[in-house]
Coordinates of C-alpha atoms in Angstrom, one line a residue:
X248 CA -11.0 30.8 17.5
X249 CA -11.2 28.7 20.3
X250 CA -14.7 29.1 20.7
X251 CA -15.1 27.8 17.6
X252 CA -13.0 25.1 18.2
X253 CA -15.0 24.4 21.2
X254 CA -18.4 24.6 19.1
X255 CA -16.6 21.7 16.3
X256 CA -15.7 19.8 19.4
X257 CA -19.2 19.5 21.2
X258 CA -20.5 18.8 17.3
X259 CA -18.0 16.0 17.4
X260 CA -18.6 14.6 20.9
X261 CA -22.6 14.7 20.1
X262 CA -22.0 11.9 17.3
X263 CA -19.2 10.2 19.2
X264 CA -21.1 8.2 21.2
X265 CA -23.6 7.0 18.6
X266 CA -20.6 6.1 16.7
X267 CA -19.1 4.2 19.3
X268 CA -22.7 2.2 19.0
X269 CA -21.7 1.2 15.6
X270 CA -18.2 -0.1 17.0
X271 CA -19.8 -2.1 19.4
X272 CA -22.3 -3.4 16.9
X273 CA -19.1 -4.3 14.5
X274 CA -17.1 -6.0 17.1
X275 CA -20.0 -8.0 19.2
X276 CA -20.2 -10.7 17.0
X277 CA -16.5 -11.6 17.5
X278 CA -17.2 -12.2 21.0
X279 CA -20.3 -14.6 19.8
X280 CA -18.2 -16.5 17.9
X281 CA -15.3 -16.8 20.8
X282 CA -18.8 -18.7 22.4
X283 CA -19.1 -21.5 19.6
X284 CA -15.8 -22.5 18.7
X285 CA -17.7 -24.7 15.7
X286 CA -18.9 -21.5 14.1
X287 CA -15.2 -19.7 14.6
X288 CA -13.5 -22.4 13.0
X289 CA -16.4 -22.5 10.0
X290 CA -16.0 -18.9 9.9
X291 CA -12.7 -18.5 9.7
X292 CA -12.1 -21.1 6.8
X293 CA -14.3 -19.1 5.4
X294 CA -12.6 -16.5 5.2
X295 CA -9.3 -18.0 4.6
X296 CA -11.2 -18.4 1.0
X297 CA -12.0 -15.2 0.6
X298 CA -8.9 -14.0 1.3
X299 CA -6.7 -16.2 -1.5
X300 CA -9.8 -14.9 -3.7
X301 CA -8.7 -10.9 -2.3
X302 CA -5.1 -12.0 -3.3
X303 CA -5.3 -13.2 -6.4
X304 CA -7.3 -9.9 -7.3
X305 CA -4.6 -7.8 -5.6
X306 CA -1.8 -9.3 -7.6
X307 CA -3.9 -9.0 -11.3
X308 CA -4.8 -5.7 -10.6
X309 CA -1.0 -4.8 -9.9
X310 CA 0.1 -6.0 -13.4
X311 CA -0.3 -2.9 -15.3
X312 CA 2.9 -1.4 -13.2
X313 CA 5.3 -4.3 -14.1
X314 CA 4.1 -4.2 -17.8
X315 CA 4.6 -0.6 -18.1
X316 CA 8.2 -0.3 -16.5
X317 CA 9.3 -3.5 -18.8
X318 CA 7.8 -1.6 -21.8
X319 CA 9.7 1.5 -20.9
X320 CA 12.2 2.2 -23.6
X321 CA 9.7 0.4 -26.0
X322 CA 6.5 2.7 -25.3
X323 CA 8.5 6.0 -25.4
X324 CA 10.1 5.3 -28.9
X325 CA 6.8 4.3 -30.4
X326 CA 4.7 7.3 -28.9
X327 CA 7.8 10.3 -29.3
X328 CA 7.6 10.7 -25.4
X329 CA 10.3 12.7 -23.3
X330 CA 11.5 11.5 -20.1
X331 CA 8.7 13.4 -18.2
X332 CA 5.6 12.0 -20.1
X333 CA 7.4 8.6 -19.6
X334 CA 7.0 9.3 -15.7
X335 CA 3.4 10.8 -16.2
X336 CA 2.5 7.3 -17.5
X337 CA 2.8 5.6 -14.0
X338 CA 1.7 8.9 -11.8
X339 CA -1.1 9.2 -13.8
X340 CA -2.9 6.0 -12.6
X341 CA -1.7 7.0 -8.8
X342 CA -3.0 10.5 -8.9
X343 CA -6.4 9.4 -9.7
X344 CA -6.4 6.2 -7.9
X345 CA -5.4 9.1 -4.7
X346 CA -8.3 11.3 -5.8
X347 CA -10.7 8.8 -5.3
X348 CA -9.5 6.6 -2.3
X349 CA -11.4 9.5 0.4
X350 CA -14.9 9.1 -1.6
X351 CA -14.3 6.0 -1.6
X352 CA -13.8 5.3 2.1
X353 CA -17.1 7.5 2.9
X354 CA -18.9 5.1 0.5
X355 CA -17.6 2.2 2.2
X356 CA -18.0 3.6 5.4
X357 CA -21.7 4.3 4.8
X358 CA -22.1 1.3 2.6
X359 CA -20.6 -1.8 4.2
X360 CA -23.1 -4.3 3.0
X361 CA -22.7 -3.3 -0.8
X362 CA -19.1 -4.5 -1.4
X363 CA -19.8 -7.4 -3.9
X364 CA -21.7 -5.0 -6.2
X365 CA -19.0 -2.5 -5.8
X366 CA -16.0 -4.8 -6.5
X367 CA -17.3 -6.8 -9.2
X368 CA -18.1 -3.5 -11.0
X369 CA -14.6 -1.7 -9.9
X370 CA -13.1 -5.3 -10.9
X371 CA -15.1 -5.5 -14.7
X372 CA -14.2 -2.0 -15.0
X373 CA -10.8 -2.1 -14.7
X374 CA -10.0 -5.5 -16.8
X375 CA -11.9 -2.9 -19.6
X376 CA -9.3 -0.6 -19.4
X377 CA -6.3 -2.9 -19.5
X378 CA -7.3 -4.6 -22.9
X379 CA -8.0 -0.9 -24.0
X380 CA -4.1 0.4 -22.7
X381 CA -3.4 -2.7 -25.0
X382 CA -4.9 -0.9 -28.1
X383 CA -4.4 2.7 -27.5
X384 CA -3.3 3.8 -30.5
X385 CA -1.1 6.9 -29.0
X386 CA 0.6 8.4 -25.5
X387 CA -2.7 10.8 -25.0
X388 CA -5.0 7.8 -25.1
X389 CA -3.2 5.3 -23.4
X390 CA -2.6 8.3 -20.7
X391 CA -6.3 8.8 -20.4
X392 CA -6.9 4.7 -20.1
X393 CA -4.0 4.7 -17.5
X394 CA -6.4 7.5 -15.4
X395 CA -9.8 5.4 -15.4
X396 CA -7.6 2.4 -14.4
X397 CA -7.0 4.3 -11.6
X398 CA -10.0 5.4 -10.4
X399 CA -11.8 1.8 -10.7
X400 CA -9.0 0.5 -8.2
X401 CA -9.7 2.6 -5.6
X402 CA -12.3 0.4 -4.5
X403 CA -10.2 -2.6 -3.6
X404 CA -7.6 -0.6 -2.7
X405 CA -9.6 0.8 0.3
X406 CA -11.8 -2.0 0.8
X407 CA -8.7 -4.9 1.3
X408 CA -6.5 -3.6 4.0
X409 CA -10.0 -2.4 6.2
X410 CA -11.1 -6.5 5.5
X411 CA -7.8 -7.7 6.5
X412 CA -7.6 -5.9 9.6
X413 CA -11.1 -7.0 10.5
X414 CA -11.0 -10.3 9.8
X415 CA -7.1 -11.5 10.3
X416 CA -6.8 -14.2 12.6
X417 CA -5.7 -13.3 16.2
X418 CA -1.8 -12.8 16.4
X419 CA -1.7 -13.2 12.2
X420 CA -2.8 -9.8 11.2
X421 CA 0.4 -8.1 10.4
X422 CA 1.7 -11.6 8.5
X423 CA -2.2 -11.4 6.3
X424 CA -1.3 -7.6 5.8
X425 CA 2.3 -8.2 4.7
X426 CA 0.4 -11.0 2.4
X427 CA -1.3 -8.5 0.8
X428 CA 1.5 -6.2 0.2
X429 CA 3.0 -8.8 -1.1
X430 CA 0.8 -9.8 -3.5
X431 CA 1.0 -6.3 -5.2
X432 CA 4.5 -6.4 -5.1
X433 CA 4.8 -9.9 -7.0
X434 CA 1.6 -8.9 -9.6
X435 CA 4.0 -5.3 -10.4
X436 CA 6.9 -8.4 -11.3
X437 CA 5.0 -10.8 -12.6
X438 CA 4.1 -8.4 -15.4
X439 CA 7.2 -6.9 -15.8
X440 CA 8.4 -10.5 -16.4
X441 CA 5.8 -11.5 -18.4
X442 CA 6.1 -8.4 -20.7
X443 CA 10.2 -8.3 -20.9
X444 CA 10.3 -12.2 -21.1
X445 CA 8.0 -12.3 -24.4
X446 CA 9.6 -8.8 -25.8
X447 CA 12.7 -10.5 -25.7
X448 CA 11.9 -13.8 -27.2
X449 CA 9.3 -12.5 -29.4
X450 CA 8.6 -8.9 -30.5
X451 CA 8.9 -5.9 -28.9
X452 CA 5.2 -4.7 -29.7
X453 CA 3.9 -7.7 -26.9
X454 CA 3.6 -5.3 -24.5
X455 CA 0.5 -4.3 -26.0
X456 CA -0.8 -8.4 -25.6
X457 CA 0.7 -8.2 -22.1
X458 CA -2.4 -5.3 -20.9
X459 CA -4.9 -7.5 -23.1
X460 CA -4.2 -10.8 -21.4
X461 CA -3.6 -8.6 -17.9
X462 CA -7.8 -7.0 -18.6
X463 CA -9.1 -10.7 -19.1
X464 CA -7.7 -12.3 -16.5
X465 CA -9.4 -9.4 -14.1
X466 CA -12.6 -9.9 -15.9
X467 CA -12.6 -13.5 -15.5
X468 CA -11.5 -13.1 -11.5
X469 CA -14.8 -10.7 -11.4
X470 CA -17.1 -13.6 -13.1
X471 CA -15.1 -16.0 -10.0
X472 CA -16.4 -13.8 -7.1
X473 CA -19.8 -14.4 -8.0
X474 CA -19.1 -17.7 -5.9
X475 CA -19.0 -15.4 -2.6
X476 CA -22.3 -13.9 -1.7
X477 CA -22.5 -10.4 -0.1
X478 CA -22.2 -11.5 3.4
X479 CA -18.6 -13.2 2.4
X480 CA -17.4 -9.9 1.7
X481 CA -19.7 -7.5 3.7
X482 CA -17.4 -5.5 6.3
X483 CA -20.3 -6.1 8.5
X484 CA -20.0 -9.6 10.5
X485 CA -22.1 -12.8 9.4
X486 CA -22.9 -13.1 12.7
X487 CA -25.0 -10.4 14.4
X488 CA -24.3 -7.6 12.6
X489 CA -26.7 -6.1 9.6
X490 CA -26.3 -6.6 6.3
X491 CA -25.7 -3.1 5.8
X492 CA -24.5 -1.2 8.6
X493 CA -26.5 1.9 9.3
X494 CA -24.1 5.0 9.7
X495 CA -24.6 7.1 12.5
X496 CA -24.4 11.0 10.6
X497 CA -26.1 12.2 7.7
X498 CA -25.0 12.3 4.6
X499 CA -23.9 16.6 4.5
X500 CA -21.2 18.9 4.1
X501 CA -21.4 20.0 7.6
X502 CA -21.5 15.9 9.0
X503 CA -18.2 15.3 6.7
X504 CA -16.5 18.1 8.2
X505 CA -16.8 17.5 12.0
X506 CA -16.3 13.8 11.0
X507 CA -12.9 14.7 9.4
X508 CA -12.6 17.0 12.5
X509 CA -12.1 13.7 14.7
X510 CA -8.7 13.4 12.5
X511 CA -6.6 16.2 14.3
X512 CA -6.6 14.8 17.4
X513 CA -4.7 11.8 15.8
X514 CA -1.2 12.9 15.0
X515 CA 0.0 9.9 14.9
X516 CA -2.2 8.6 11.9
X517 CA -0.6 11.7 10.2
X518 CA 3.2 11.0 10.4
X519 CA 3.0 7.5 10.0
X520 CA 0.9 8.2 6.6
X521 CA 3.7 11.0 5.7
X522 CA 6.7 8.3 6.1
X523 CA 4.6 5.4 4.7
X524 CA 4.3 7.9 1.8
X525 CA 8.1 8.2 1.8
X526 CA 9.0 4.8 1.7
X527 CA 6.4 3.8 -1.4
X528 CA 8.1 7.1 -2.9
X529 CA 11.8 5.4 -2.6
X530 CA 10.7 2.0 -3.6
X531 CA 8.6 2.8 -6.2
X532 CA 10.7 5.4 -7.9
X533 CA 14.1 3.3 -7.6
X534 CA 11.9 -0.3 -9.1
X535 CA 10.4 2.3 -12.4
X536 CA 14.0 3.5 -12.6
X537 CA 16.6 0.9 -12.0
X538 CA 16.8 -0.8 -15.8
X539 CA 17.3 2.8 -17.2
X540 CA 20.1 3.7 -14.3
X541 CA 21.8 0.5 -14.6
X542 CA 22.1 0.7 -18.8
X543 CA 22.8 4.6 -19.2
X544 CA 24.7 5.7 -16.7
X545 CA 26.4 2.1 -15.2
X546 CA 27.3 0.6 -18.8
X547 CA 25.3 -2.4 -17.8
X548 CA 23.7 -4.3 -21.0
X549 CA 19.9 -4.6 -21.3
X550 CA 19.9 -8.2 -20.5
X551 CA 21.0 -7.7 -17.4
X552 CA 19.4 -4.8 -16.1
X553 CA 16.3 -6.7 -16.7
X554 CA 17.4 -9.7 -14.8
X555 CA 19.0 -7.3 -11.8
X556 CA 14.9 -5.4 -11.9
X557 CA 13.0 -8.9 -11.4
X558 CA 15.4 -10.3 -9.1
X559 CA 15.9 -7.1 -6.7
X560 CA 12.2 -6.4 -7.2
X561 CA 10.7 -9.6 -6.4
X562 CA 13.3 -10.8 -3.7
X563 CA 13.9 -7.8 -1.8
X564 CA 10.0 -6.4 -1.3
X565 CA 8.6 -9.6 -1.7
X566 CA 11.2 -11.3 1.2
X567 CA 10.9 -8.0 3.2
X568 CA 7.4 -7.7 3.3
X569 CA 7.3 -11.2 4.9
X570 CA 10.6 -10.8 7.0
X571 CA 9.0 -7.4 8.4
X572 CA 5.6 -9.0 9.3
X573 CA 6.9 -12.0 10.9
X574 CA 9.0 -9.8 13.0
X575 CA 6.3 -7.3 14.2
X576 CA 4.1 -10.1 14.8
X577 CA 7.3 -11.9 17.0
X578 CA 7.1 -9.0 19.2
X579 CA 3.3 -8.6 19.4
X580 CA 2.1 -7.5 16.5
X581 CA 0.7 -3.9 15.8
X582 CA -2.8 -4.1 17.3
X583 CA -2.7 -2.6 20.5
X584 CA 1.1 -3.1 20.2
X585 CA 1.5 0.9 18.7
X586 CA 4.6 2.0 20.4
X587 CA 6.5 -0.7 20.0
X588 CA 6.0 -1.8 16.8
X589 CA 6.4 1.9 15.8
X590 CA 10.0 1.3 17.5
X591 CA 11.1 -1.5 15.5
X592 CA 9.9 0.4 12.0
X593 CA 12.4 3.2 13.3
X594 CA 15.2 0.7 13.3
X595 CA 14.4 -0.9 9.9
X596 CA 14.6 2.4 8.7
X597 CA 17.4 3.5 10.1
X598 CA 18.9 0.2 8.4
X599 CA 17.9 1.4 5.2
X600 CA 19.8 4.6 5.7
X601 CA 22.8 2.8 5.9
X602 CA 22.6 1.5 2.7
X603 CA 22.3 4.5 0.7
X604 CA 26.0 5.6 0.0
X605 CA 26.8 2.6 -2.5
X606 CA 23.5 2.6 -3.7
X607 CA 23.8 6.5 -5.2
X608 CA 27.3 7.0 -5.1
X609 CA 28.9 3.8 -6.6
X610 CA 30.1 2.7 -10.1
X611 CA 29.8 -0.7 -10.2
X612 CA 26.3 -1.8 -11.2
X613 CA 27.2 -5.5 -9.1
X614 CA 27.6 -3.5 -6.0
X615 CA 24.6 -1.0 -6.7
X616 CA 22.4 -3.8 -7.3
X617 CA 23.2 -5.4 -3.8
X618 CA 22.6 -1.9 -2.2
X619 CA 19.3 -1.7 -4.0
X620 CA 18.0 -5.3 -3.0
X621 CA 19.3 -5.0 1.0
X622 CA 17.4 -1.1 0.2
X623 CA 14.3 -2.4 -1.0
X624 CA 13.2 -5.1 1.2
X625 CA 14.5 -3.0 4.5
X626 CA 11.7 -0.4 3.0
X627 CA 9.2 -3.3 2.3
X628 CA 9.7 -4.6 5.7
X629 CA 8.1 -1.4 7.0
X630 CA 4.9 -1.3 4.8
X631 CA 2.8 -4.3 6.7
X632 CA 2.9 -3.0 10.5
X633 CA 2.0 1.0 9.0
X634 CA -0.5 0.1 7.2
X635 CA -1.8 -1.9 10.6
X636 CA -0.9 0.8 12.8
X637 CA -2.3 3.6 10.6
X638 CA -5.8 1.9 10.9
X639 CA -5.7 0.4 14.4
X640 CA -4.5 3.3 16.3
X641 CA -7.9 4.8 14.7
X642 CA -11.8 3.8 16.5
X643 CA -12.8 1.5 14.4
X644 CA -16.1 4.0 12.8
X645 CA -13.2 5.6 11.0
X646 CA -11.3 3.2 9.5
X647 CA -13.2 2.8 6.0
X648 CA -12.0 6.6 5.8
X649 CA -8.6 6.2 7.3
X650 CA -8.5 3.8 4.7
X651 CA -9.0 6.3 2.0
X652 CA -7.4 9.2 3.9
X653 CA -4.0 6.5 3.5
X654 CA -4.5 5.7 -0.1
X655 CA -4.6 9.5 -0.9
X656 CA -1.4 9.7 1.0
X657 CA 0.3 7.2 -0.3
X658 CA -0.4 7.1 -3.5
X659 CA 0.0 11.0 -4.2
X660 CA 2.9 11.7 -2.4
X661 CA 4.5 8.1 -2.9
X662 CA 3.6 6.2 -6.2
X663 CA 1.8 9.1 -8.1
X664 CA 5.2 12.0 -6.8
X665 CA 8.1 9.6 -7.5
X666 CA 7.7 8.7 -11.0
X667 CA 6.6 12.3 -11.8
X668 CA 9.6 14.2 -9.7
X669 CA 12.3 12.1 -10.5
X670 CA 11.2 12.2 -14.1
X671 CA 11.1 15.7 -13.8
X672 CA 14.6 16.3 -12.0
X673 CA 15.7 13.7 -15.4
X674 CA 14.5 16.3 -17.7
X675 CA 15.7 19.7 -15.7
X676 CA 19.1 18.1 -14.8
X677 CA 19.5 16.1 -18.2
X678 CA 21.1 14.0 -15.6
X679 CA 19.7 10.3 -14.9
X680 CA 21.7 9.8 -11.9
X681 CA 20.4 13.2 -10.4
X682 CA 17.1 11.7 -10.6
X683 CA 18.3 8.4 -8.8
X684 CA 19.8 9.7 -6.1
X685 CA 17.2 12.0 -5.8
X686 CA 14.6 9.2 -5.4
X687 CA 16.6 7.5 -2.9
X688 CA 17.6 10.1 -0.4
X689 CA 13.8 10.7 0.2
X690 CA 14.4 7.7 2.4
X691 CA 15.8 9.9 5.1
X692 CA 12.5 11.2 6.1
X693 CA 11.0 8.0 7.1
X694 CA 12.7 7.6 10.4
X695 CA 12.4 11.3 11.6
X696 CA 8.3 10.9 10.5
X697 CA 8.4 7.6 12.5
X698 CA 9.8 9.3 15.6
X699 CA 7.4 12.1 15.7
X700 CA 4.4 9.3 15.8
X701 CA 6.7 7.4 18.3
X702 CA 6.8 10.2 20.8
X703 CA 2.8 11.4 19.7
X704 CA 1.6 8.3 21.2
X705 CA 3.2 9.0 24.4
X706 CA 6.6 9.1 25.7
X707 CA 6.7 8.2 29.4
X708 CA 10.2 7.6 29.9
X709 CA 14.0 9.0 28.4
X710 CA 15.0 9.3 25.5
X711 CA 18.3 7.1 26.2
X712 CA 15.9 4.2 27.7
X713 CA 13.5 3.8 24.7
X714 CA 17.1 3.8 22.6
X715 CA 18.5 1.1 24.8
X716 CA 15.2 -0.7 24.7
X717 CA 15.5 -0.2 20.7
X718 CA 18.8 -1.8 20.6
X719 CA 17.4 -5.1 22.5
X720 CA 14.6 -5.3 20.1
X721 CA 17.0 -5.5 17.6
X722 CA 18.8 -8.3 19.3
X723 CA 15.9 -10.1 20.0
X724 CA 14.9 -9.5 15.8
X725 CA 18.6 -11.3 15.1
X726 CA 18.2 -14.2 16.9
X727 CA 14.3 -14.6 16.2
X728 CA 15.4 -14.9 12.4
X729 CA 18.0 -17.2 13.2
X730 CA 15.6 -19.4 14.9
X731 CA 13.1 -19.3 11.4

């Protein structure tokens, strides 16, 4: 065995250093532009541009979510569906949105100069599929429509967080990667207000108009990119770099292999993905279930379990998500800033944890609802500096795959598992609140995952000193907000 691990090795090492080429060819032109500040500054507006353009596609492409968890109660009554084809309906788009996120990285990563013909078609693709959720005549059809929808976004799903990494201003690139978080969070709420504002004042059968008007509006975002040309969105760099970045290794079984190889000597990577993965499957699960929870088994009326979901769901991720990347960016930021930023997600986490007991164990739906939004954005605050750190701790050669590697993560074990096992525990149990809980205690992992990639990347001094040096970051994170 260790020969052979010896033999994958030297295969590894022998493309390593033409790998590190292609680095070097991506990250030269940065240095040019540091030369002509004119060009930086053209550059970077730029980019700003494309960036609103990346948001506004992020937040369309996140409607279907929101529309779906409004039209909850509504969809299973007209399709006669249990409890655990309910939760199928949102895992469904997650598990093949995770199945295609790796391919997907290894067609970026060999690919970089054909991302405007990629998203354009992932983008016309996927406003298809919306108007068709819209007319699906029953649950096995709109099921199936809800799986193709997946697929297609795997492309901007990869593509966005390896663009923002890249490209981010210096000392900005956790706050544009909380910004993109962000805008998924807030396209999830703006359809589930949409859908549950027009059900109410309406008909119930809008839902259906809701995935119509949320297809157009991607297809008419796709016909808007055609502004940008290919090197606006090209992962290679304007200035220097190729239009289409040749990749060091052949296209082969044997080349993917060794190149996954390269991934098990980066532990950390690992156990941040696994607790990323657990804090998507907490705040996903508990956002999909909370109207349900908060009718059936609190006594709450309808009305205001649907103003407790859009106010808990867009204030707590959405003012997380920026609170967490404007306080990892206060202390550094997460590029080249690993440890340290891995130490303050340990703490938000821990924070989290504190907030579980009246969030499963309470009967009063005014106290669980405060639990849940203090819950949510602790868990949203996290989600900005891991999805840096998962990529930056990585050469830069791998990130397009990192990229996908996360998405599969992610998405299976967080979006596509959550839905599906706390559905699942629903339907065993018979019990809602079984279900709840057990979607919220998964929280517990996240800081014991975090402290595993903490001490992976290198632990040079106590235990009690990194805990005391925890405790002053989280002094210094008080009084930082306090001065916002």
């Amino acid at each position: 065995d260790d020969g052979e691990d010896a033999a994958v090795d030297d295969d590894v090492n022998g493309i390593a250093g033409e790998e590190d080429k292609l680095g070097s060819a991506l990250t030269s032109p940065h240095r040019e532009l540091a030369r002509k500040p004119d060009a930086f500054e053209q550059a970077q507006s730029k980019r700003g541009r494309v960036f609103i353009f990346l948001l506004i596609a992020q937040l369309l492409i996140n409607c279907d979510y929101g529309i779906l968890a409004a039209a909850l109660v509504r969809v299973q009554a007209t399709m006669h569906m249990s409890w655990l084809g309910i939760g199928s309906l949102s895992s469904i788009i997650y598990f093949t949105l995770s199945l295609t996120t790796v391919p997907m990285g290894f067609i970026l990563q060999r690919y970089p100069g054909s991302i405007r013909k990629l998203l354009g078609v992932s983008l016309v693709c996927n406003g298809l599929c919306s108007i068709c959720c819209g007319l699906a005549p029953n649950a096995i059809m709109l099921t199936t429509l809800l799986a193709l929808d997946g697929i297609f976004q795997s492309v901007p799903y990869v593509y966005l967080p390896v663009w923002v990494n890249q490209f981010a201003p210096p000392g900005s690139s956790t706050s544009w990667m909380g910004y993109l978080q962000n805008t998924a969070q807030v396209g999830t709420i703006f359809g589930y207000a949409g859908t549950a504002l027009t059900m109410h004042t309406l008909a119930d059968r809008w839902w259906r108009m809701a995935f119509v008007t949320q297809g157009g509006a991607i297809i008419l975002a796709a016909l808007a990119m055609l502004q940008f040309g290919e090197a606006d969105l090209s992962l290679a760099d304007e200035l220097g770099a190729p239009a289409a970045v040749p990749i060091a290794f052949e296209a082969s079984a044997h080349a993917t292999i060794r190149l996954l190889c390269r991934f098990r000597r980066h532990r950390a990577f690992w156990y941040t993905m696994f607790a990323a993965g657990a804090l998507y499957f907490v705040g996903n699960g508990l956002n999909y279930w909370t109207s349900l929870y908060l009718v059936s088994e609190l006594g709450a009326g309808a009305k205001f379990a649907d103003v407790v979901s859009v106010v808990v769901s867009v204030v707590g991720p959405v003012f997380g998500t920026w609170a967490g990347a404007r306080y990892v960016d206060f202390i550094g930021g997460y590029k080249d800033n690993h440890a340290r930023a891995l130490e303050a997600c340990i703490l938000l986490s821990l924070m989290a944890v504190l907030a579980l007991p009246h969030m499963c164990f309470s009967q009063h739906a005014l106290l669980v609802s405060g639990a849940l939004l203090a819950v949510l954005a602790l868990v949203a605050a996290l989600t900005p500096a891991l999805a840096g750190i998962v990529l930056d701790i990585l050469p830069e050669e791998l990130r397009p795959l990192a990229s996908g590697l996360y998405g599969l993560g992610t998405n299976m074990l967080g979006f596509g598992m959550s839905t599906l096992l706390g559905g699942g525990a629903m339907h065993v149990t018979g019990s809602i609140t079984f279900g709840w809980r057990f979607n919220a205690l998964v929280v517990l992992l996240c800081p014991l995952l975090l402290l595993f990639a903490r001490a992976t990347i290198g632990l040079q001094v106590p235990v009690r000193i990194v805990l005391r040096d925890m405790a002053e970051q989280l002094r210094t994170w008080v009084n930082g907000f306090r001065g916002l």
